[in-house]
Amino acid sequence: MRNPLLFMLCLLIGFIFFFEKDVHGQSLSEWLVYFQSEKGYSLFMEKYGDRVKDQEKEKQWVVKALFTKEEIDEIQKLSIVSKVEPNYQKSLASSIIFNDPFFSQQWGINKIDILSVAPEFHERNILLGKQIATSQGAMAYEGQPLHTLSFSILSEEEMKLSRLSVTVDHVEGLWTLKVMDENGNVLVQNSGNLSTLDVLLPKTKTYKALQIDIQANRWEKLPVITNMTAVNHVLVAVIDTGAALHKDFCGNVLHSLGKDYVHPGRLALDDHGHGTHVTGIIAACANNHEGIVGTAGFAPVDVVPFKVLDREGTGGDFEIAKAVNDAVSMGADVINLSLAGKGKTLVLEQAVQNAIQHHVVVVAAAGNWGSSLQDVYPASYPGVIAVAAVDENNQIVPYSDYGWKLDISAPGENILSTYINNEYRTLSGTSMATPFVSSVAALLKATDPRLDDIQIRKRLFESAEDIQEKGYDIHSGYGVVQAAKAIHLPYSEAVDWWPIKSG
């Protein structure tokens, strides 16, 4: 067919016919579709006018229409379409209601008072509006597909970035994302076979120019970059059974950077379910009309999964210690350890101390034996925030371990979260309570990057809701974690003490 525009329209007609058979069984969402010209707009309206709910023709050619996610992925590839965006919804600044269908079942979110601080956080792609320079010329990046594998990102102001991610339209095998400075020196790179690759950049540096190079050797069809995101986020390491590629995870779960210590060299994919559940409590995508809301899923927080526990939920201190050290090297701000067991080892104790010396907040489950956590680790290592579990009535659950090394409590009974195979399940335990505390620690860091681990501990403890004996007690610690109170405490220097050696 000689006319490429006509050919694309024929494909569109076939695509429409295919999906109309099943469209009512899929989730329709509002999308904004932009066109390069009036001609493209008119052709689109002729063939798809029944899906269009409104249009704007005064200053630009754009329509609001209903499509499934699968449909819009194909539509945005059409030559007549210049850009596609979700019709993002806004709400009153005085309150927030999430559109995630299972949100009403998440009693823990309300218990720790997250909703009142949610409007204070905003996700932002730092690359939007920046200049993209290619061999063909320069353009402002607004999320459009990029048909080039080598280009520069230019900014008039210094960019402070923690993470850059690139998504391609298809994968034929391994590919590499390489980020260089303006002089061509490699800053960081990552290789893998996921459609999205992520790289972490030092938070201590700023950039006015970056060079991006994509390598897809021996691919039959070169990839198209469908999305590019750069952010300055807090980083949480979840050391557990890994994390599944769940439909309710946004780009803030960095699977391409995860590590598997059970099967070295593989992605940190979950074959148990526990790690996916923990990750969802922290980072499940908010306001995506899907599943649940992560406690920090609406905020500038990234999660990297580390798989140290096998499909039976068991792993050794050596592997856990390696993961802790790697998380520190990666620049983690918070480490979540929803695991516990009897016995201490020097290798894990030193790894935890290394994390604390680097001002990383280390949060661990108290354990589920209903006994003293005196010999339960890693919760009992000095400097670790040990977490007990409460139910919906703020009662400590009977199986939650107790003792003088306990620090704080959080929701841990009947907690709904993400699970393997794109499922959702309700689980209970101090493992579930721990990510609530990790999330609030991450939100504190996102609110004020000046806060170190000692200041964050102080805020968590001072703001906790006292639920048992007045003040600290060995069953609930300082009480139930409270996000809003912790965030709104005035900034102050802090000093804290904990025993490095017995006595």
mmCIF file of N, CA, C and O in Angstrom, residues 281 338 387-390 409-412 415 429-438 481:
data_model
loop_
_atom_site.group_PDB
_atom_site.id
_atom_site.type_symbol
_atom_site.label_atom_id
_atom_site.label_comp_id
_atom_site.label_asym_id
_atom_site.label_seq_id
_atom_site.Cartn_x
_atom_site.Cartn_y
_atom_site.Cartn_z
ATOM 1 N N ILE A 281 2.164 -2.722 50.313
ATOM 2 C CA ILE A 281 1.801 -1.871 51.456
ATOM 3 C C ILE A 281 2.532 -0.535 51.363
ATOM 4 O O ILE A 281 1.981 0.519 51.691
ATOM 5 N N SER A 338 11.072 -7.218 56.810
ATOM 6 C CA SER A 338 9.899 -7.926 57.343
ATOM 7 C C SER A 338 10.233 -9.396 57.512
ATOM 8 O O SER A 338 9.605 -10.282 56.916
ATOM 9 N N VAL A 387 9.242 -3.328 65.210
ATOM 10 C CA VAL A 387 7.830 -2.995 65.030
ATOM 11 C C VAL A 387 6.922 -4.121 65.507
ATOM 12 O O VAL A 387 7.073 -5.278 65.089
ATOM 13 N N ALA A 388 5.960 -3.770 66.368
ATOM 14 C CA ALA A 388 4.904 -4.685 66.806
ATOM 15 C C ALA A 388 3.663 -4.467 65.946
ATOM 16 O O ALA A 388 3.558 -3.480 65.212
ATOM 17 N N ALA A 389 2.691 -5.385 66.045
ATOM 18 C CA ALA A 389 1.478 -5.316 65.228
ATOM 19 C C ALA A 389 0.256 -5.052 66.092
ATOM 20 O O ALA A 389 0.112 -5.623 67.175
ATOM 21 N N VAL A 390 -0.640 -4.185 65.587
ATOM 22 C CA VAL A 390 -1.921 -3.932 66.250
ATOM 23 C C VAL A 390 -3.054 -4.303 65.309
ATOM 24 O O VAL A 390 -2.892 -4.368 64.090
ATOM 25 N N SER A 409 4.588 0.532 67.065
ATOM 26 C CA SER A 409 3.567 -0.401 66.568
ATOM 27 C C SER A 409 2.951 0.146 65.280
ATOM 28 O O SER A 409 3.032 1.344 64.999
ATOM 29 N N ALA A 410 2.282 -0.751 64.544
ATOM 30 C CA ALA A 410 1.613 -0.356 63.305
ATOM 31 C C ALA A 410 0.571 -1.424 62.952
ATOM 32 O O ALA A 410 0.604 -2.538 63.479
ATOM 33 N N PRO A 411 -0.361 -1.099 62.061
ATOM 34 C CA PRO A 411 -1.379 -2.074 61.661
ATOM 35 C C PRO A 411 -0.753 -3.358 61.103
ATOM 36 O O PRO A 411 0.102 -3.304 60.222
ATOM 37 N N GLY A 412 -1.215 -4.516 61.633
ATOM 38 C CA GLY A 412 -0.642 -5.777 61.177
ATOM 39 C C GLY A 412 -1.617 -6.927 61.111
ATOM 40 O O GLY A 412 -1.223 -8.063 60.853
ATOM 41 N N ILE A 415 -4.387 -7.313 56.784
ATOM 42 C CA ILE A 415 -3.920 -6.234 55.912
ATOM 43 C C ILE A 415 -4.023 -6.689 54.457
ATOM 44 O O ILE A 415 -3.410 -7.675 54.052
ATOM 45 N N GLY A 429 0.499 -10.119 60.563
ATOM 46 C CA GLY A 429 1.791 -10.339 61.186
ATOM 47 C C GLY A 429 2.575 -9.056 61.350
ATOM 48 O O GLY A 429 2.225 -8.010 60.798
ATOM 49 N N THR A 430 3.643 -9.140 62.135
ATOM 50 C CA THR A 430 4.515 -7.972 62.269
ATOM 51 C C THR A 430 5.209 -7.646 60.951
ATOM 52 O O THR A 430 5.682 -6.520 60.766
ATOM 53 N N SER A 431 5.263 -8.629 60.046
ATOM 54 C CA SER A 431 5.783 -8.358 58.703
ATOM 55 C C SER A 431 4.958 -7.304 57.986
ATOM 56 O O SER A 431 5.478 -6.509 57.200
ATOM 57 N N MET A 432 3.640 -7.318 58.212
ATOM 58 C CA MET A 432 2.753 -6.352 57.575
ATOM 59 C C MET A 432 2.831 -4.985 58.257
ATOM 60 O O MET A 432 2.667 -3.945 57.624
ATOM 61 N N ALA A 433 3.104 -5.005 59.577
ATOM 62 C CA ALA A 433 3.210 -3.738 60.307
ATOM 63 C C ALA A 433 4.473 -2.972 59.919
ATOM 64 O O ALA A 433 4.467 -1.737 59.854
ATOM 65 N N THR A 434 5.538 -3.686 59.666
ATOM 66 C CA THR A 434 6.832 -3.060 59.396
ATOM 67 C C THR A 434 6.801 -2.085 58.219
ATOM 68 O O THR A 434 7.313 -0.961 58.331
ATOM 69 N N PRO A 435 6.225 -2.437 57.049
ATOM 70 C CA PRO A 435 6.235 -1.486 55.932
ATOM 71 C C PRO A 435 5.423 -0.219 56.181
ATOM 72 O O PRO A 435 5.671 0.797 55.520
ATOM 73 N N PHE A 436 4.456 -0.242 57.102
ATOM 74 C CA PHE A 436 3.767 0.998 57.451
ATOM 75 C C PHE A 436 4.759 1.987 58.076
ATOM 76 O O PHE A 436 4.756 3.174 57.760
ATOM 77 N N VAL A 437 5.611 1.472 58.954
ATOM 78 C CA VAL A 437 6.609 2.333 59.595
ATOM 79 C C VAL A 437 7.662 2.770 58.579
ATOM 80 O O VAL A 437 8.072 3.940 58.548
ATOM 81 N N SER A 438 8.098 1.848 57.716
ATOM 82 C CA SER A 438 9.067 2.202 56.678
ATOM 83 C C SER A 438 8.516 3.289 55.764
ATOM 84 O O SER A 438 9.242 4.204 55.346
ATOM 85 N N VAL A 481 2.310 4.223 65.019
ATOM 86 C CA VAL A 481 2.901 5.241 64.148
ATOM 87 C C VAL A 481 1.824 6.166 63.586
ATOM 88 O O VAL A 481 0.736 5.726 63.218
#
